mmCIF file of C-alpha atoms in Angstrom:
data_model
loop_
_atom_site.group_PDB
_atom_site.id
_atom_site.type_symbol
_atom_site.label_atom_id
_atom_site.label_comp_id
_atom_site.label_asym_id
_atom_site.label_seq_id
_atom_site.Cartn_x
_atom_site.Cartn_y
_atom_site.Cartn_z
ATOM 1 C CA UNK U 1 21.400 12.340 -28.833
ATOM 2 C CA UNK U 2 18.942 14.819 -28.156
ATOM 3 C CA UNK U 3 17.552 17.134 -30.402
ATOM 4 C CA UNK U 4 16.253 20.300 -28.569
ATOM 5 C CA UNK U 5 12.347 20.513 -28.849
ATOM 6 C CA UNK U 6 10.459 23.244 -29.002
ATOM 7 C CA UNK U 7 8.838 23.660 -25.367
ATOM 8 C CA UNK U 8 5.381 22.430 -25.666
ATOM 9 C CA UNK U 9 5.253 21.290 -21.710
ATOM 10 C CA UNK U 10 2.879 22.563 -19.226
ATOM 11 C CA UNK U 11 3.755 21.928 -15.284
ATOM 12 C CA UNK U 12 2.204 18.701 -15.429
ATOM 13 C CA UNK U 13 3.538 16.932 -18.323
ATOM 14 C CA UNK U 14 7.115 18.153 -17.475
ATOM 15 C CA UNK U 15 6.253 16.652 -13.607
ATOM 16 C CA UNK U 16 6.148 13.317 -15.482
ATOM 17 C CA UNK U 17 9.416 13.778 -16.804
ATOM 18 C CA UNK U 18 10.803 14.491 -13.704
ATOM 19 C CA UNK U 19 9.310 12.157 -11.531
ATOM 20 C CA UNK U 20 10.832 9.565 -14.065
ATOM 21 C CA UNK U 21 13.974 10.867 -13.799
ATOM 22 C CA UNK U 22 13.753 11.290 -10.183
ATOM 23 C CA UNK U 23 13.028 7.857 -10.057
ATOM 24 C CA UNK U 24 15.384 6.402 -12.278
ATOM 25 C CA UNK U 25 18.993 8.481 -10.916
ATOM 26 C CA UNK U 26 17.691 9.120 -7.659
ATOM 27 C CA UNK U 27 16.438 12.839 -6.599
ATOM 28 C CA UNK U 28 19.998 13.261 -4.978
ATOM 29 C CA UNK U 29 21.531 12.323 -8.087
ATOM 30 C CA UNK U 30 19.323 14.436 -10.658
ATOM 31 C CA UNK U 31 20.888 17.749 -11.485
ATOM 32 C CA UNK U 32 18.794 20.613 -13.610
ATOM 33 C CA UNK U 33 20.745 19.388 -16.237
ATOM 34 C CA UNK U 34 19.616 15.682 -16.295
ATOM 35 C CA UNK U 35 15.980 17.130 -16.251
ATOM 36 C CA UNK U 36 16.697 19.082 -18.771
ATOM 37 C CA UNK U 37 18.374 16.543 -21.328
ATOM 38 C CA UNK U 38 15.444 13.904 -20.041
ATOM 39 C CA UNK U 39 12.641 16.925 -21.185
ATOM 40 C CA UNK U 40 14.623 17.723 -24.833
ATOM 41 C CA UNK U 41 14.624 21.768 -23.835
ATOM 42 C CA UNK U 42 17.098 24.177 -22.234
ATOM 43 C CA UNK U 43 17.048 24.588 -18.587
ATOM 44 C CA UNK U 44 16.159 28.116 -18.337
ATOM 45 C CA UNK U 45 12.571 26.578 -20.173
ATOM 46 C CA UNK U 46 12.139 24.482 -16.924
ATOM 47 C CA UNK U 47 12.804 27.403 -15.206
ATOM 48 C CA UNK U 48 9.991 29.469 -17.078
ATOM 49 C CA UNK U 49 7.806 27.009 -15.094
ATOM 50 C CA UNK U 50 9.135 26.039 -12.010
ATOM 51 C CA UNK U 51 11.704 27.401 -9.478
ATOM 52 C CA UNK U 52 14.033 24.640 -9.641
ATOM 53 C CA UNK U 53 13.968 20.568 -9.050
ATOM 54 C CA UNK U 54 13.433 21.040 -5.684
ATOM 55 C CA UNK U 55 9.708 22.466 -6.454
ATOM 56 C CA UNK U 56 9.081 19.613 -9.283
ATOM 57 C CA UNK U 57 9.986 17.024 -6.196
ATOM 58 C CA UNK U 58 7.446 19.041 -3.776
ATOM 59 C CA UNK U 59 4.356 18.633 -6.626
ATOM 60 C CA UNK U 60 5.332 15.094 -7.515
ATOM 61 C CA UNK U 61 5.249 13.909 -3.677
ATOM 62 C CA UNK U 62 1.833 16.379 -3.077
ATOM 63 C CA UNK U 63 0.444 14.602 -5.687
ATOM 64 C CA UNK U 64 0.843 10.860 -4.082
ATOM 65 C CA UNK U 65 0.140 12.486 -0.876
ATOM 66 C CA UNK U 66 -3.444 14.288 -2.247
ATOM 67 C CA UNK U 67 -4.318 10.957 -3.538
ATOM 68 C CA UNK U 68 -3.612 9.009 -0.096
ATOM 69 C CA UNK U 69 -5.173 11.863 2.268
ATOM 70 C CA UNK U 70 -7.955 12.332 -0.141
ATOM 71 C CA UNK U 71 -8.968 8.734 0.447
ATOM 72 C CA UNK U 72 -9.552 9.721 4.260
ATOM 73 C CA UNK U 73 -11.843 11.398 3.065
ATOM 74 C CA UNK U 74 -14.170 9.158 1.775
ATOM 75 C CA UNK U 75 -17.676 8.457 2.847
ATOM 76 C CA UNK U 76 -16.645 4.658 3.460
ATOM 77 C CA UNK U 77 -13.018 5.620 5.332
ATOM 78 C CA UNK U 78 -15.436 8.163 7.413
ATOM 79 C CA UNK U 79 -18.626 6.438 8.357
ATOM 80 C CA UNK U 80 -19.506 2.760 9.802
ATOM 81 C CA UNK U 81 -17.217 0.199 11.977
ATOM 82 C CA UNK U 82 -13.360 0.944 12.418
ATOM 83 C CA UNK U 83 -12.495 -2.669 10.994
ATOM 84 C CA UNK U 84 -14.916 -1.852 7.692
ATOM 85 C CA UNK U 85 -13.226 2.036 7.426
ATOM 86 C CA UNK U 86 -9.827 0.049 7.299
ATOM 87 C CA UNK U 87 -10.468 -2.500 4.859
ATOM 88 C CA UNK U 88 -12.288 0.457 2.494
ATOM 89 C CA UNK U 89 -8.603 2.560 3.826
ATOM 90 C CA UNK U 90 -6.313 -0.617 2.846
ATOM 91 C CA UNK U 91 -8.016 -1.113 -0.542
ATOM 92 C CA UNK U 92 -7.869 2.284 -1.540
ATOM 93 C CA UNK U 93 -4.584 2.323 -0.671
ATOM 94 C CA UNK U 94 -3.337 -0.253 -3.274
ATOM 95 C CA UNK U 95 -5.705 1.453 -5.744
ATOM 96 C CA UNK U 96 -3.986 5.155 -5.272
ATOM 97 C CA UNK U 97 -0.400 3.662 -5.489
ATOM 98 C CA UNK U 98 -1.000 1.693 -8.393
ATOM 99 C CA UNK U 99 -2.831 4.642 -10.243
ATOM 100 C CA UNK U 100 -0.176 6.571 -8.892
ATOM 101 C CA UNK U 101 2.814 4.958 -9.340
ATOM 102 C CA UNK U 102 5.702 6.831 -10.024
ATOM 103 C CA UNK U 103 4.564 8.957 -7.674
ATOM 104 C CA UNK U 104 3.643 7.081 -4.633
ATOM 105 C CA UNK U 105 7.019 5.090 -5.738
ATOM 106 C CA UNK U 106 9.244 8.429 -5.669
ATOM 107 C CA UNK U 107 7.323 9.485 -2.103
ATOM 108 C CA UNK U 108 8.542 5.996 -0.538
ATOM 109 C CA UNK U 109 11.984 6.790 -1.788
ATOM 110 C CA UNK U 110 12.229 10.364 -0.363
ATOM 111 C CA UNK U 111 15.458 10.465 2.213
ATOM 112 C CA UNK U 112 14.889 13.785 3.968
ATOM 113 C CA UNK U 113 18.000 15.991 2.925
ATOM 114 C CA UNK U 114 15.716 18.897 2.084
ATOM 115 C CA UNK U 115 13.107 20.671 3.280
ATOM 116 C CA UNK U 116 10.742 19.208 1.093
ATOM 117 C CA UNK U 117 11.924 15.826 1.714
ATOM 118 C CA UNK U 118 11.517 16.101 5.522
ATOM 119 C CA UNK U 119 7.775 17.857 5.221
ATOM 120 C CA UNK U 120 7.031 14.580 2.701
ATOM 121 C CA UNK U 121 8.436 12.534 5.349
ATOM 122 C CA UNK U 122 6.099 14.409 8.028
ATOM 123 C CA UNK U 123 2.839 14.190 6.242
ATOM 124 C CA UNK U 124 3.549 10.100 5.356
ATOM 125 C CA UNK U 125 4.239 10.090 9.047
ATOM 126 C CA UNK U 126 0.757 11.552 9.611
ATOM 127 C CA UNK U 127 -0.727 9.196 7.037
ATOM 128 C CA UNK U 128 0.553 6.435 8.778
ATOM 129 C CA UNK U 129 -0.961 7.833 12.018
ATOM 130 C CA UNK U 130 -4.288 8.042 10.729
ATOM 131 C CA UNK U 131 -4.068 4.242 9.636
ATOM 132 C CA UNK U 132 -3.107 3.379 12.850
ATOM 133 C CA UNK U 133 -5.615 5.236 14.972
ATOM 134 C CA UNK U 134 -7.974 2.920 12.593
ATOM 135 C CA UNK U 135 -6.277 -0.114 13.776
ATOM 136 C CA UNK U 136 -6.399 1.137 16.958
ATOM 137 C CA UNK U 137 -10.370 1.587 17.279
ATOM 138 C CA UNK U 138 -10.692 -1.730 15.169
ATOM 139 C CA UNK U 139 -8.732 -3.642 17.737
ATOM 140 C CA UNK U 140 -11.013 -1.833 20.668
ATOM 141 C CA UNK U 141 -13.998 -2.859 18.602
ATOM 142 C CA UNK U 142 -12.567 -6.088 19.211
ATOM 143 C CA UNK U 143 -12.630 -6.818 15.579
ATOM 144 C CA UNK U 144 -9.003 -7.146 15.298
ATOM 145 C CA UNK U 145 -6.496 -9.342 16.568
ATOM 146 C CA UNK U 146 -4.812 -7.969 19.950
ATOM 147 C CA UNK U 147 -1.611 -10.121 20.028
ATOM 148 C CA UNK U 148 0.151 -7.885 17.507
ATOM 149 C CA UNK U 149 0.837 -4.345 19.007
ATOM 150 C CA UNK U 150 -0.861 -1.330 16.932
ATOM 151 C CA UNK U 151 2.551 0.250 15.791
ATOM 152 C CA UNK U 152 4.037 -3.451 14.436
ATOM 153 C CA UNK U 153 0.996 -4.548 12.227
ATOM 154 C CA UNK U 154 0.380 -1.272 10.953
ATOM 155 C CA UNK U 155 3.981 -1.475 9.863
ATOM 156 C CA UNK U 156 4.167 -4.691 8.698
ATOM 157 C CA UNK U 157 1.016 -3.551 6.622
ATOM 158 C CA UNK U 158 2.336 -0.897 4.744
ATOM 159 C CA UNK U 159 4.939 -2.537 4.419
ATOM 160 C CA UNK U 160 3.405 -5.278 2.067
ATOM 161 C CA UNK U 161 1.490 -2.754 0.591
ATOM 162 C CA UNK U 162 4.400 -0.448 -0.367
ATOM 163 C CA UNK U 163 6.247 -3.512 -1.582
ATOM 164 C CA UNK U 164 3.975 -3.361 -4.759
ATOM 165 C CA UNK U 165 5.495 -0.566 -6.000
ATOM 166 C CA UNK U 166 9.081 -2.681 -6.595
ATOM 167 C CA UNK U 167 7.049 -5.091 -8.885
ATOM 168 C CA UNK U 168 3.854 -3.360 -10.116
ATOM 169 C CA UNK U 169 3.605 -2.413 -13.951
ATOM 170 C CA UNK U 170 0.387 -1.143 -15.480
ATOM 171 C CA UNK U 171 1.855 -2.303 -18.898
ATOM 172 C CA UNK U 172 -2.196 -4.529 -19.738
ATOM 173 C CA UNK U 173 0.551 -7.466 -19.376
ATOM 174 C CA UNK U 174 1.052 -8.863 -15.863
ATOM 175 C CA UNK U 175 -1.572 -8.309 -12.773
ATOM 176 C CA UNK U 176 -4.754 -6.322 -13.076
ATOM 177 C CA UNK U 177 -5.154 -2.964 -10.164
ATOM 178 C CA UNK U 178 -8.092 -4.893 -9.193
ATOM 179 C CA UNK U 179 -6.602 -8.474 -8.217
ATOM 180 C CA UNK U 180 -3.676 -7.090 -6.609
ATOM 181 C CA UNK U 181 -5.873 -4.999 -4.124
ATOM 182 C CA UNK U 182 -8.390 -7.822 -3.747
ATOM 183 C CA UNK U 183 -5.214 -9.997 -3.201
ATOM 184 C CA UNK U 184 -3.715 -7.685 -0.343
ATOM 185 C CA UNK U 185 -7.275 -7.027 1.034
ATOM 186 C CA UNK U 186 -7.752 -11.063 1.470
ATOM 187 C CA UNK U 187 -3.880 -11.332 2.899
ATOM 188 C CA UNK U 188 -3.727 -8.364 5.394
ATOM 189 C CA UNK U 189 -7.525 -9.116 7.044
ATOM 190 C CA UNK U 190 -7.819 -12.892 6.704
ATOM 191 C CA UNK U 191 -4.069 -14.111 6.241
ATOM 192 C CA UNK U 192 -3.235 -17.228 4.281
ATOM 193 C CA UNK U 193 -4.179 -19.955 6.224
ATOM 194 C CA UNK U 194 -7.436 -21.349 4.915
ATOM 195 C CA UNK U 195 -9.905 -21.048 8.158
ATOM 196 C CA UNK U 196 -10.959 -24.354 9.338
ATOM 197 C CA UNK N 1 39.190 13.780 9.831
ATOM 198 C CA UNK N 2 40.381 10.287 9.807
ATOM 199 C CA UNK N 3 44.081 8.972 10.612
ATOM 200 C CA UNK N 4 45.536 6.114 8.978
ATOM 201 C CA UNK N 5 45.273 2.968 11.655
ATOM 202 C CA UNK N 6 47.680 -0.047 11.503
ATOM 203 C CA UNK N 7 45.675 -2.821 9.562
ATOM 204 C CA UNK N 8 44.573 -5.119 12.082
ATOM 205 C CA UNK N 9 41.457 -5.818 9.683
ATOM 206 C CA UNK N 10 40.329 -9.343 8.923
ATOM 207 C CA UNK N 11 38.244 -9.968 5.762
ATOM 208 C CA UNK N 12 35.184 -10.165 7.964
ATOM 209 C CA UNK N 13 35.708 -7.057 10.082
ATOM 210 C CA UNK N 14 36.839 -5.191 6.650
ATOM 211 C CA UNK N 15 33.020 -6.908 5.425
ATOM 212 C CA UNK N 16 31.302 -5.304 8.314
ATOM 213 C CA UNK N 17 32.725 -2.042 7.243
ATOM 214 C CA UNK N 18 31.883 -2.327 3.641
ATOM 215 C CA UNK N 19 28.635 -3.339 3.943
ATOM 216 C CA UNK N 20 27.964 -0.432 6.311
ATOM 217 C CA UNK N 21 29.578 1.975 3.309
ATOM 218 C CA UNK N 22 27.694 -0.111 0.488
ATOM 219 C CA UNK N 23 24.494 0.907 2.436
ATOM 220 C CA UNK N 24 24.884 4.314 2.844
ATOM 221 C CA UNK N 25 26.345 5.399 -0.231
ATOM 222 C CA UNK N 26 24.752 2.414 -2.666
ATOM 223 C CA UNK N 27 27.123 -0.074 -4.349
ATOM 224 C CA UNK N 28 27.124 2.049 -6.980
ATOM 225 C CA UNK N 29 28.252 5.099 -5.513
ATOM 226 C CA UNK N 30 31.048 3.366 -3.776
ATOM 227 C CA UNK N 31 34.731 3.763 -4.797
ATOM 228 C CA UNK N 32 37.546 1.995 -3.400
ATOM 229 C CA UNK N 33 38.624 5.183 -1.831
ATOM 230 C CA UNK N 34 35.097 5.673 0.127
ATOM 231 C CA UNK N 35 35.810 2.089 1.339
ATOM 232 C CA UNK N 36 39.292 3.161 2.844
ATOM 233 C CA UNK N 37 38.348 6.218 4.338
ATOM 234 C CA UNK N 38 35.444 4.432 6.504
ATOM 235 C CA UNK N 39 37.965 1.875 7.109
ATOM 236 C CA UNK N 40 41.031 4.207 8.248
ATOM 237 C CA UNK N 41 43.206 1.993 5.660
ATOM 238 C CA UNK N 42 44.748 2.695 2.872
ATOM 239 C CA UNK N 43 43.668 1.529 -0.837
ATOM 240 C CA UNK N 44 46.402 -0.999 -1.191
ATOM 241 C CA UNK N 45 45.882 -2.359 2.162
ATOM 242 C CA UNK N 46 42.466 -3.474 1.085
ATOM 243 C CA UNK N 47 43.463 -4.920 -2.069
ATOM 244 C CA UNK N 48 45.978 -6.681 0.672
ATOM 245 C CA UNK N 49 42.359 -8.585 1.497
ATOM 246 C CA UNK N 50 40.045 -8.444 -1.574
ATOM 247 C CA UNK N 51 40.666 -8.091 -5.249
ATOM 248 C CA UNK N 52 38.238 -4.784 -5.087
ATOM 249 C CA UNK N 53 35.029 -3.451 -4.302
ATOM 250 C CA UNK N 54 33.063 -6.475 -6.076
ATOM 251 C CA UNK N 55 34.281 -9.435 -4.064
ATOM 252 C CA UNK N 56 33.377 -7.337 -0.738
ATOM 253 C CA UNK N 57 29.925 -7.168 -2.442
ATOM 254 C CA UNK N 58 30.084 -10.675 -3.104
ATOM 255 C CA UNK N 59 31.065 -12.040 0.173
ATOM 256 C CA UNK N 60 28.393 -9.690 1.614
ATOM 257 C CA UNK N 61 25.452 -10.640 -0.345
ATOM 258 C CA UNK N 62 26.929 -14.488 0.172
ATOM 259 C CA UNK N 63 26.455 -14.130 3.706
ATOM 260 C CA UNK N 64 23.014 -13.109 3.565
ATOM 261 C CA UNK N 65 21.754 -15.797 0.623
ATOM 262 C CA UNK N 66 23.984 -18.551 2.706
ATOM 263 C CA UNK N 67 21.261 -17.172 5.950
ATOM 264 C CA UNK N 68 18.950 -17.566 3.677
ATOM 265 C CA UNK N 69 19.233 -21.004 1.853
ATOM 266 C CA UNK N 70 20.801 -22.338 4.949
ATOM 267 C CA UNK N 71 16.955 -22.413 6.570
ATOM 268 C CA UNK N 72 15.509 -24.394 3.614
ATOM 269 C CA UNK N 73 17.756 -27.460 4.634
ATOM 270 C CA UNK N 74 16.846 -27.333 8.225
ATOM 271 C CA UNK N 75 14.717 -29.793 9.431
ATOM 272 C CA UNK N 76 11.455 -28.411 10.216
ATOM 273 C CA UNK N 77 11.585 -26.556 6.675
ATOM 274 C CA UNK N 78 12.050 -30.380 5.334
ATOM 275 C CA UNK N 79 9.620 -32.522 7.133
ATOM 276 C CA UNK N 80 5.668 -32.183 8.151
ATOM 277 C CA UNK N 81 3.021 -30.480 6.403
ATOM 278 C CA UNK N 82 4.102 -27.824 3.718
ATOM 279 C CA UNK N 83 2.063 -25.203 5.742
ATOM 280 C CA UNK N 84 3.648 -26.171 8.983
ATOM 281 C CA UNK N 85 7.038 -26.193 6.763
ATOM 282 C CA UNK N 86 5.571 -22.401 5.218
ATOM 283 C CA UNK N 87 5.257 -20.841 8.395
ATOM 284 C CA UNK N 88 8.661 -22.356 9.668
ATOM 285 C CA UNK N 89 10.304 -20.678 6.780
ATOM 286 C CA UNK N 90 8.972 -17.386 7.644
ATOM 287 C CA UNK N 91 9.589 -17.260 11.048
ATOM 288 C CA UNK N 92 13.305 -17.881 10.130
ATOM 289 C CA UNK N 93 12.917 -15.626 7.084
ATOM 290 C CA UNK N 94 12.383 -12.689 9.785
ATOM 291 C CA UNK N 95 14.974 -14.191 12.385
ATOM 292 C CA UNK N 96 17.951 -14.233 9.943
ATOM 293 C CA UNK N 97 17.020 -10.471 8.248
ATOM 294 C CA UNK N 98 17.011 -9.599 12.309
ATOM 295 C CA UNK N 99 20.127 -10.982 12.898
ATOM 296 C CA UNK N 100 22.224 -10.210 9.651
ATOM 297 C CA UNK N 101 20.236 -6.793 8.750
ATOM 298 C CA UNK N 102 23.337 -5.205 6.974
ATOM 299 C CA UNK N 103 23.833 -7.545 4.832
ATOM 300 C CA UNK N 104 20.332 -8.676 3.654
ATOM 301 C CA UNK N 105 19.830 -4.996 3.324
ATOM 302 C CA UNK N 106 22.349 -4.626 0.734
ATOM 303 C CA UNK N 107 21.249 -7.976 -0.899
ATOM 304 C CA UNK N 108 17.361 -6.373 -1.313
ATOM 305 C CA UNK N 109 19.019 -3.174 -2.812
ATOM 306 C CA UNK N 110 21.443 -5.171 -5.148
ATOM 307 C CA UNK N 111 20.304 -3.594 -8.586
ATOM 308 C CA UNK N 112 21.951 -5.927 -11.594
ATOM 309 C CA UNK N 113 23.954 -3.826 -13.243
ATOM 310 C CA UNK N 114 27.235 -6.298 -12.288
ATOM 311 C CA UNK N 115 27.910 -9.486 -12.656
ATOM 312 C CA UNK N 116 27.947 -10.151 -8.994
ATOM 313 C CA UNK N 117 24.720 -7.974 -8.459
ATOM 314 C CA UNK N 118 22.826 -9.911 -11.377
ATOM 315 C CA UNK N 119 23.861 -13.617 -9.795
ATOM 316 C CA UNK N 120 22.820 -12.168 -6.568
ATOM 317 C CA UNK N 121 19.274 -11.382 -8.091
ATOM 318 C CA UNK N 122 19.367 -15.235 -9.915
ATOM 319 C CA UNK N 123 20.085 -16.100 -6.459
ATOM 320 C CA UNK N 124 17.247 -14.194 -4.642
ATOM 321 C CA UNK N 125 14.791 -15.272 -7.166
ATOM 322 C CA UNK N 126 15.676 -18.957 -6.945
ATOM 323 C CA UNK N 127 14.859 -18.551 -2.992
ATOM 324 C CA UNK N 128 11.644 -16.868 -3.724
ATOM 325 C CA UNK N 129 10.957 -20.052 -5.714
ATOM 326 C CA UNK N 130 11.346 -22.236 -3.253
ATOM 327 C CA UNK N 131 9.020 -20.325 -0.993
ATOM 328 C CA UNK N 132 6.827 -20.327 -3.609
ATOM 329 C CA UNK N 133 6.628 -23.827 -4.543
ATOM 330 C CA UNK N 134 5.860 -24.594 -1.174
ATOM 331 C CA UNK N 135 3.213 -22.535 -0.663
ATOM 332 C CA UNK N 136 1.983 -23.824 -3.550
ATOM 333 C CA UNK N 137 2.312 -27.580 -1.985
ATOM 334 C CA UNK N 138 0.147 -25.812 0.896
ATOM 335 C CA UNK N 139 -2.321 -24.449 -1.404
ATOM 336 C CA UNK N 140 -2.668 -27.942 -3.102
ATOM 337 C CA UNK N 141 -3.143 -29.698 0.927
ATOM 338 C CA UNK N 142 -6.135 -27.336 0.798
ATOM 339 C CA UNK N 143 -4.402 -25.743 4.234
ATOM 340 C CA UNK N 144 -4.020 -22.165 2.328
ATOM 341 C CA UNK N 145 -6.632 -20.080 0.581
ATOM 342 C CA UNK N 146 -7.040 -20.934 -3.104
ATOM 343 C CA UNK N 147 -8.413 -17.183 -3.687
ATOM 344 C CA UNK N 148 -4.949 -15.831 -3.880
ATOM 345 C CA UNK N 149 -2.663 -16.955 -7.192
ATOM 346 C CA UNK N 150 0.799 -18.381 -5.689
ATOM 347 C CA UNK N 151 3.000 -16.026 -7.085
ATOM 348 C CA UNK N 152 1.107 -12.915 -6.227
ATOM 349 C CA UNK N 153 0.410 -14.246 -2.230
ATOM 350 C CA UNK N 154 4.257 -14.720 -2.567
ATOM 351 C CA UNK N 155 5.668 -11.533 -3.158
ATOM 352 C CA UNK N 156 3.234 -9.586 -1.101
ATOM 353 C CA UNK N 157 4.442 -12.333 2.081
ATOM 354 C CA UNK N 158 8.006 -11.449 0.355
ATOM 355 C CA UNK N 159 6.852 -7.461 0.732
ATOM 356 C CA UNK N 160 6.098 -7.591 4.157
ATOM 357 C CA UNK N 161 8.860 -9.486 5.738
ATOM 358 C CA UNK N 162 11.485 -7.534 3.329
ATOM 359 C CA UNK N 163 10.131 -4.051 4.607
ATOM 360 C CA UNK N 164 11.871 -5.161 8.178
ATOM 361 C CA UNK N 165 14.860 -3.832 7.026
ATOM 362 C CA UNK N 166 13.657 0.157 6.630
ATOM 363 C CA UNK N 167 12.641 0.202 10.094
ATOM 364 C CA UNK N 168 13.899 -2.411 12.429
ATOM 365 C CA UNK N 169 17.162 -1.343 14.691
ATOM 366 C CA UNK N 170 18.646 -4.152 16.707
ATOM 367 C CA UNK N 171 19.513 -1.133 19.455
ATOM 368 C CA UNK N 172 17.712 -2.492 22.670
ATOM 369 C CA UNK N 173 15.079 -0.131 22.949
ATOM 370 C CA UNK N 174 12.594 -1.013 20.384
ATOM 371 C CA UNK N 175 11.168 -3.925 19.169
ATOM 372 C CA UNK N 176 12.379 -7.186 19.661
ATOM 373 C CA UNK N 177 13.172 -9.697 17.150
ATOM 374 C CA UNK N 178 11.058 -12.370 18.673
ATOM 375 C CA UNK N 179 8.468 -9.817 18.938
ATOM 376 C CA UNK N 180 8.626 -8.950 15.258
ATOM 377 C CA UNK N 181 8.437 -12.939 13.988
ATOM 378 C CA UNK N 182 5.846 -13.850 16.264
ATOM 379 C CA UNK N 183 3.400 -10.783 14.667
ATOM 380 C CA UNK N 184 4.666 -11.811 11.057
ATOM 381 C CA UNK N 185 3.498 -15.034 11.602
ATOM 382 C CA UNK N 186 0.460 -14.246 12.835
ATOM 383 C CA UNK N 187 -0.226 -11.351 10.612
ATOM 384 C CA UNK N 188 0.920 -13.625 7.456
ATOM 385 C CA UNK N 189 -1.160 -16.886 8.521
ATOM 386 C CA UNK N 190 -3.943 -15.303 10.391
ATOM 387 C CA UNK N 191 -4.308 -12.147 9.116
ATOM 388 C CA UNK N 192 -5.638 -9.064 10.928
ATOM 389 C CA UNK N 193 -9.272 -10.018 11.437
ATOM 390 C CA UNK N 194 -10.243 -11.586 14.820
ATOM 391 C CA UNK N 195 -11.551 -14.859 13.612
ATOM 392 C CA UNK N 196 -15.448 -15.423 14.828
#
C-alpha cells in the first residue's frame, strides 16, 4: 500500500505524522512500525531524527503545553483584575487548543504509563493550578461567584473547554476559532440564563 | 493469579464486571477471554448468560441511555417553563452520570465501529436533540441568551457535564454528588461572574 518515500521529513513535519497516529491508534497502541508505515520511510529514518516514539510523544505534548504556559505569560493574563486575567486566560485557552489541536487533543489523552506521560500529566496539573489560583483571587476580588468551591468550577471549566477538542474541525466548514471562544467566554462568565 | 469460582453470576453482576473490563481495556481491546479472567469464569460459562461480548456492551450502554431518556419523561422535564424544564434536565443529567458512572462512561467512549456502538451513538445524539430543542424553546421564551447559536451552547453544556466522568469517584471522601449538580447548575445558568 505504501510505497517507500524518499525521507524528505524534518522533526517537525514527521511530529505531525505522529501526533496523527498517536491520536488515531492510541500512543499505547502505536508501535515504531505504525509510525513508520504512517510516514512512507523505514524506521531506522525516524530514528536518524529522533530516539524513539517515546521522544516524538514528549515534543508533541511540549508543544500544547508551550502554547498553554506561554499564554500565562501574556501582558493581559499578567496585569489588571483577577476576573479580567481569567477571561483573557479562558479565551486564550480555546484559541491555543483549537490552533493546536492534535496536540492539545493528544495531551488530554495522555494516561501516564511512561515517564513522559506522567511529567505531561504534572505540568497540566500545574496548568490547572495556575487557573485556579486565578479563580481563586477572582472570587476574593469578589468578582466571582462563591457558592461553587475553587477546585469544582475550575474543573467543570476545563472541562467544557477540553470538550471542544471531541467536536472541533478547522476544515473552513463548521464553527469559526473565533465564535467558539466567544461562545465559551459568554457560557463560563455569564452562563445561559438571560439576566433579568 | 485467578482461580476458577463456581458461577453464581447473574447477567447484571456479570454487567458490572464487564463494564469495569470494557473501561479499562476499551471495547475494542476486549476479548471474551479478558472478560472471563476479570470474572473468574470460564468462556462458556459466559456465553451460559450472553451471546458474546456485544450484548454485554449493549445491555451496558442500555442502562445508561434508559438513565438517560428515562429523565425526559419525568414530570418536571415535561411541564413549566422550558428553562425551568432546561435546568431540571441538567441537574438529573449530572445525578444519573453520578449514580451509573460505569456505564455512562463506556456509553461517552462508545466509538461506532459496531453495530451496537453506532445505534448507541444514534441514540446519544437523539438525546442531545432533545436537550437541544429545548433549549432552543428557552431561547425562543427570551429566558436564555440569544448570543449563543443552540447547537454550539449545547455541546459545550454537553462538554461540561460529560467531563464528570474523568474525575468524579463516588468513594466518600471527595465531592459529593449533590455538591457537583448544585455547581453545574449554577455554573451552566449563572455562569461564573458575580452578577452586579
Amino acid at each position: 500500500m505504501t510505497t517507500a518515500r524518499r525521507d524528505t521529513y524534518t522533526p517537525d513535519t514527521l511530529l505531525s505524522v505522529a501526533v496523527r497516529v498517536f491520536n488515531e491508534r492510541g500512543y499505547d497502541g502505536t508501535s515504531m512500525e505504525h509510525l513508520s508505515k504512517a510516514a512512507g520511510i523505514s524506521k531506522s529514518s525516524i530514528y536518524h531524527h529522533v530516539t524513539g516514539k517515546e521522544e516524538l510523544l514528549r515534543r508533541a505534548v511540549s508543544r500544547a503545553l508551550d502554547g498553554l504556559f506561554g499564554i500565562l505569560d501574556e501582558e493581559h493574563a499578567r496585569e489588571g483584575r483577577a476576573v479580567e486575567r481569567l477571561e483573557y486566560v479562558t479565551r486564550r485557552m480555546v484559541e491555543v487548543l483549537t490552533a493546536e489541536l492534535p496536540y492539545v487533543t493528544l495531551l488530554l489523552r495522555v494516561r501516564g504509563n511512561t515517564d513522559t506521560e506522567r511529567w505531561a500529566l504534572d505540568r497540566r496539573r500545574e496548568f490547572d493550578h495556575e487557573v485556579a489560583a486565578l479563580l481563586k483571587a477572582a472570587a476574593a476580588d469578589g468578582d466571582v461567584r462563591a457558592d461553587v468551591e475553587v477546585r469544582l468550577a475550575t474543573r467543570l471549566v476545563f472541562g467544557m473547554i477540553n470538550s471542544i477538542v471531541e467536536w472541533y474541525r478547522p476544515d473552513g466548514r463548521g464553527m469559526g476559532e473565533r465564535e467558539v471562544a466567544d461562545a465559551v467566554v459568554l457560557m463560563v462568565f455569564g452562563g445561559l440564563r438571560r439576566q433579568g
